[in-house]
mmCIF file of C-alpha atoms in Angstrom:
data_model
loop_
_atom_site.group_PDB
_atom_site.id
_atom_site.type_symbol
_atom_site.label_atom_id
_atom_site.label_comp_id
_atom_site.label_asym_id
_atom_site.label_seq_id
_atom_site.Cartn_x
_atom_site.Cartn_y
_atom_site.Cartn_z
ATOM 1 C CA MET A 1 121.451 193.353 198.280
ATOM 2 C CA LYS A 2 122.885 191.676 195.226
ATOM 3 C CA PRO A 3 123.795 193.884 192.253
ATOM 4 C CA VAL A 4 121.285 192.149 189.960
ATOM 5 C CA ARG A 5 118.444 192.805 192.410
ATOM 6 C CA SER A 6 119.504 196.425 192.842
ATOM 7 C CA LEU A 7 119.683 196.981 189.107
ATOM 8 C CA ALA A 8 116.384 195.187 188.428
ATOM 9 C CA ARG A 9 114.555 197.167 191.094
ATOM 10 C CA ALA A 10 115.975 200.459 189.812
ATOM 11 C CA MET A 11 114.984 199.560 186.261
ATOM 12 C CA LEU A 12 111.490 198.486 187.310
ATOM 13 C CA SER A 13 110.913 201.603 189.396
ATOM 14 C CA GLY A 14 112.210 204.056 186.781
ATOM 15 C CA ILE A 15 108.956 204.292 184.836
ATOM 16 C CA PHE A 16 107.008 205.030 188.025
ATOM 17 C CA VAL A 17 109.367 207.742 189.253
ATOM 18 C CA VAL A 18 109.604 209.519 185.890
ATOM 19 C CA SER A 19 105.943 209.284 184.844
ATOM 20 C CA GLY A 20 104.778 209.945 188.414
ATOM 21 C CA ALA A 21 106.797 213.167 188.571
ATOM 22 C CA ARG A 22 105.602 214.215 185.114
ATOM 23 C CA ASN A 23 101.950 213.499 185.948
ATOM 24 C CA PHE A 24 102.184 215.250 189.319
ATOM 25 C CA VAL A 25 103.408 218.454 187.682
ATOM 26 C CA ASN A 26 100.990 218.279 184.742
ATOM 27 C CA PRO A 27 97.872 216.283 185.763
ATOM 28 C CA GLU A 28 95.494 218.201 183.482
ATOM 29 C CA ARG A 29 96.525 216.211 180.393
ATOM 30 C CA LEU A 30 95.199 213.022 182.045
ATOM 31 C CA VAL A 31 91.904 214.338 183.434
ATOM 32 C CA THR A 32 89.766 213.336 180.438
ATOM 33 C CA ALA A 33 91.035 209.752 180.402
ATOM 34 C CA ALA A 34 90.966 209.388 184.205
ATOM 35 C CA LYS A 35 87.504 210.881 184.779
ATOM 36 C CA PRO A 36 85.519 207.657 184.117
ATOM 37 C CA VAL A 37 87.644 205.768 186.657
ATOM 38 C CA THR A 38 87.687 208.531 189.285
ATOM 39 C CA ASP A 39 83.913 208.953 188.968
ATOM 40 C CA ARG A 40 83.525 205.291 189.969
ATOM 41 C CA VAL A 41 85.998 205.581 192.866
ATOM 42 C CA THR A 42 84.634 208.871 194.255
ATOM 43 C CA PRO A 43 81.582 207.365 196.077
ATOM 44 C CA LEU A 44 83.828 204.820 197.791
ATOM 45 C CA LEU A 45 86.249 207.509 198.914
ATOM 46 C CA GLU A 46 83.439 209.744 200.163
ATOM 47 C CA ARG A 47 81.983 206.871 202.201
ATOM 48 C CA ALA A 48 85.410 206.080 203.656
ATOM 49 C CA ASN A 49 86.170 209.673 204.614
ATOM 50 C CA PRO A 50 84.121 212.671 203.450
ATOM 51 C CA ARG A 51 87.116 215.001 203.892
ATOM 52 C CA ILE A 52 89.192 213.236 201.228
ATOM 53 C CA PRO A 53 89.413 215.358 198.068
ATOM 54 C CA THR A 54 87.774 213.512 195.193
ATOM 55 C CA ASP A 55 88.307 215.778 192.202
ATOM 56 C CA THR A 56 90.047 214.046 189.321
ATOM 57 C CA THR A 57 93.077 216.347 189.226
ATOM 58 C CA THR A 58 93.842 215.807 192.913
ATOM 59 C CA LEU A 59 93.417 212.035 192.628
ATOM 60 C CA ILE A 60 95.843 212.001 189.681
ATOM 61 C CA GLN A 61 98.348 213.998 191.729
ATOM 62 C CA VAL A 62 97.962 211.723 194.756
ATOM 63 C CA ASN A 63 98.456 208.635 192.596
ATOM 64 C CA SER A 64 101.485 210.273 190.981
ATOM 65 C CA ALA A 65 103.031 211.242 194.316
ATOM 66 C CA VAL A 66 102.534 207.710 195.618
ATOM 67 C CA GLN A 67 104.206 206.338 192.473
ATOM 68 C CA VAL A 68 107.215 208.619 192.936
ATOM 69 C CA GLY A 69 107.583 207.765 196.622
ATOM 70 C CA ALA A 70 107.062 204.019 196.249
ATOM 71 C CA GLY A 71 109.233 203.995 193.132
ATOM 72 C CA LEU A 72 112.115 205.580 195.029
ATOM 73 C CA MET A 73 111.673 203.113 197.890
ATOM 74 C CA LEU A 74 111.729 200.204 195.450
ATOM 75 C CA ALA A 75 114.795 201.591 193.685
ATOM 76 C CA THR A 76 116.730 202.040 196.925
ATOM 77 C CA GLY A 77 115.602 198.721 198.382
ATOM 78 C CA LYS A 78 114.045 200.387 201.448
ATOM 79 C CA PHE A 79 110.720 198.687 202.158
ATOM 80 C CA ALA A 80 110.965 197.249 198.654
ATOM 81 C CA ARG A 81 108.312 194.564 199.082
ATOM 82 C CA PRO A 82 105.554 196.875 200.386
ATOM 83 C CA ALA A 83 106.591 199.509 197.834
ATOM 84 C CA ALA A 84 106.180 196.980 195.025
ATOM 85 C CA LEU A 85 102.670 196.139 196.246
ATOM 86 C CA VAL A 86 101.763 199.825 196.442
ATOM 87 C CA LEU A 87 103.058 200.385 192.909
ATOM 88 C CA ALA A 88 101.040 197.414 191.684
ATOM 89 C CA GLY A 89 97.976 198.982 193.280
ATOM 90 C CA THR A 90 98.588 202.328 191.592
ATOM 91 C CA LEU A 91 99.088 200.626 188.259
ATOM 92 C CA VAL A 92 95.568 199.170 188.127
ATOM 93 C CA PRO A 93 93.589 202.427 187.770
ATOM 94 C CA VAL A 94 96.286 203.911 185.525
ATOM 95 C CA THR A 95 96.037 200.959 183.148
ATOM 96 C CA ILE A 96 92.248 200.871 183.106
ATOM 97 C CA ALA A 97 91.935 204.627 182.587
ATOM 98 C CA GLY A 98 94.882 205.110 180.252
ATOM 99 C CA HIS A 99 94.687 202.132 177.942
ATOM 100 C CA PRO A 100 91.092 200.948 177.471
ATOM 101 C CA PHE A 101 91.720 199.248 174.129
ATOM 102 C CA TRP A 102 88.299 197.575 174.304
ATOM 103 C CA ASN A 103 86.666 201.008 173.829
ATOM 104 C CA ASN A 104 88.638 202.006 170.700
ATOM 105 C CA ASP A 105 87.072 201.756 167.244
ATOM 106 C CA ASP A 106 90.181 202.855 165.337
ATOM 107 C CA PRO A 107 92.425 199.785 164.738
ATOM 108 C CA GLY A 108 95.623 201.825 165.155
ATOM 109 C CA THR A 109 94.545 203.324 168.471
ATOM 110 C CA ARG A 110 93.197 199.965 169.645
ATOM 111 C CA ASN A 111 96.519 198.271 168.818
ATOM 112 C CA ASN A 112 98.543 201.011 170.542
ATOM 113 C CA ASN A 113 96.413 200.871 173.696
ATOM 114 C CA GLN A 114 96.503 197.077 173.698
ATOM 115 C CA ILE A 115 100.313 197.118 173.559
ATOM 116 C CA HIS A 116 100.476 199.604 176.454
ATOM 117 C CA PHE A 117 97.890 197.582 178.398
ATOM 118 C CA LEU A 118 100.020 194.444 177.984
ATOM 119 C CA LYS A 119 103.165 196.386 178.892
ATOM 120 C CA ASN A 120 101.494 197.497 182.124
ATOM 121 C CA LEU A 121 100.370 193.937 182.730
ATOM 122 C CA GLY A 122 104.032 192.886 182.431
ATOM 123 C CA LEU A 123 105.039 195.634 184.868
ATOM 124 C CA PHE A 124 102.338 194.382 187.231
ATOM 125 C CA GLY A 125 103.841 190.887 187.047
ATOM 126 C CA GLY A 126 107.321 192.262 187.726
ATOM 127 C CA LEU A 127 106.000 194.158 190.734
ATOM 128 C CA LEU A 128 104.366 191.008 192.087
ATOM 129 C CA LEU A 129 107.700 189.217 191.756
ATOM 130 C CA ALA A 130 109.448 192.078 193.527
ATOM 131 C CA ALA A 131 106.827 191.965 196.279
ATOM 132 C CA ALA A 132 107.395 188.227 196.735
ATOM 133 C CA ASP A 133 111.204 188.474 196.661
ATOM 134 C CA THR A 134 112.672 187.723 200.077
ATOM 135 C CA GLU A 135 116.252 188.203 198.836
ATOM 136 C CA GLY A 136 117.066 184.602 199.653
ATOM 137 C CA LYS A 137 115.976 184.966 203.266
ATOM 138 C CA PRO A 138 113.156 182.853 204.619
ATOM 139 C CA GLY A 139 109.771 184.438 204.150
ATOM 140 C CA LEU A 140 107.197 185.072 206.847
ATOM 141 C CA ARG A 141 105.275 181.916 205.978
ATOM 142 C CA TRP A 142 108.363 179.715 206.338
ATOM 143 C CA ARG A 143 109.466 181.440 209.543
ATOM 144 C CA THR A 144 106.006 181.053 211.062
ATOM 145 C CA GLY A 145 105.836 177.372 210.144
ATOM 146 C CA HIS A 146 109.364 176.829 211.392
ATOM 147 C CA ARG A 147 108.584 178.566 214.699
ATOM 148 C CA ILE A 148 105.401 176.507 215.145
ATOM 149 C CA GLY A 149 107.331 173.308 214.432
ATOM 150 C CA HIS A 150 110.065 174.348 216.852
ATOM 151 C CA SER A 151 107.479 175.125 219.539
ATOM 152 C CA ARG A 152 105.728 171.803 218.958
ATOM 153 C CA ARG A 153 109.024 169.934 219.332
ATOM 154 C CA SER A 154 109.835 171.895 222.513
ATOM 155 C CA VAL A 155 106.484 170.949 224.021
ATOM 156 C CA GLN A 156 107.007 167.296 223.074
ATOM 157 C CA ARG A 157 110.461 167.353 224.722
ATOM 158 C CA ALA A 158 109.012 168.939 227.855
ATOM 159 C CA VAL A 159 106.286 166.265 228.015
ATOM 160 C CA ARG A 160 108.843 163.466 227.615
ATOM 161 C CA THR A 161 111.047 165.029 230.300
ATOM 162 C CA ALA A 162 108.095 165.421 232.678
ATOM 163 C CA ARG A 163 107.085 161.769 232.143
ATOM 164 C CA ARG A 164 110.646 160.598 232.719
ATOM 165 C CA GLU A 165 110.962 162.662 235.893
ATOM 166 C CA ALA A 166 107.573 161.381 237.103
ATOM 167 C CA ARG A 167 108.716 157.764 236.573
ATOM 168 C CA ILE A 168 111.925 158.482 238.458
ATOM 169 C CA ALA A 169 109.963 160.105 241.280
ATOM 170 C CA VAL A 170 107.600 157.113 241.472
ATOM 171 C CA ARG A 171 110.560 154.718 241.599
ATOM 172 C CA SER A 172 112.253 156.813 244.273
ATOM 173 C CA ALA A 173 109.069 156.915 246.343
ATOM 174 C CA SER A 174 108.509 153.166 246.074
ATOM 175 C CA THR A 175 112.168 152.498 246.931
ATOM 176 C CA ALA A 176 111.929 154.838 249.924
ATOM 177 C CA ARG A 177 108.838 152.990 251.188
ATOM 178 C CA ARG A 178 110.622 149.625 251.051
ATOM 179 C CA LEU A 179 113.643 150.816 252.993
ATOM 180 C CA PRO A 180 113.508 150.180 256.732
ATOM 181 C CA GLY A 181 112.959 153.404 258.447
#
C-alpha cells in the first residue's frame, strides 16, 4: 500500500475509532438524540430477528463497536473496501440522529448542526472513495469483463481451429478416395 493511501485511510478512520470508543463506553449521552431514529428502526429489526436487542442504548453500543472495528480495519488496510462501506452505513443514522438541522429553531444551533451534517456528508464521500479504491489494481468489473472477453476469444479460436481441421479432414478423405486402392 502506498504511504499516501495508508495515511489517508488512517486519517479518515480516526474519527470513527475515537468517537466509536467514546460512544461505546458512554452511550447514555446520545440516547435522547438517537431515540427517534432507533424507534423507526426497531420494527424492522424485530421483523428480521425477534431476538435482536432493540433498546436505544444497545443499538448505540452496537453501532459504536462496528465503527471501532471497521475503523481499525480501514486504518490498517485489512478489508479496507468493505470496512469503508460499513462505516458509510453506520454514518447515516448517526448523521440523521445527531445533526437534524432542519428541526432546529435557534439559528446558532441550526448552523452548528448544519456544519456537522455537511462534515459527515464529506466523510461519507471520502468513505465511498475509499470503498471504490482498488489501489491501482483492476476492479472486479474490469476483471469480469476481461475474463468474458478472453473466454469469447478462446471460443472463437476453438471454432476456427475446428473448422480448419474439418476442412483438412474433408480434403484428406477426398484425396484418399481418389487414390487407387
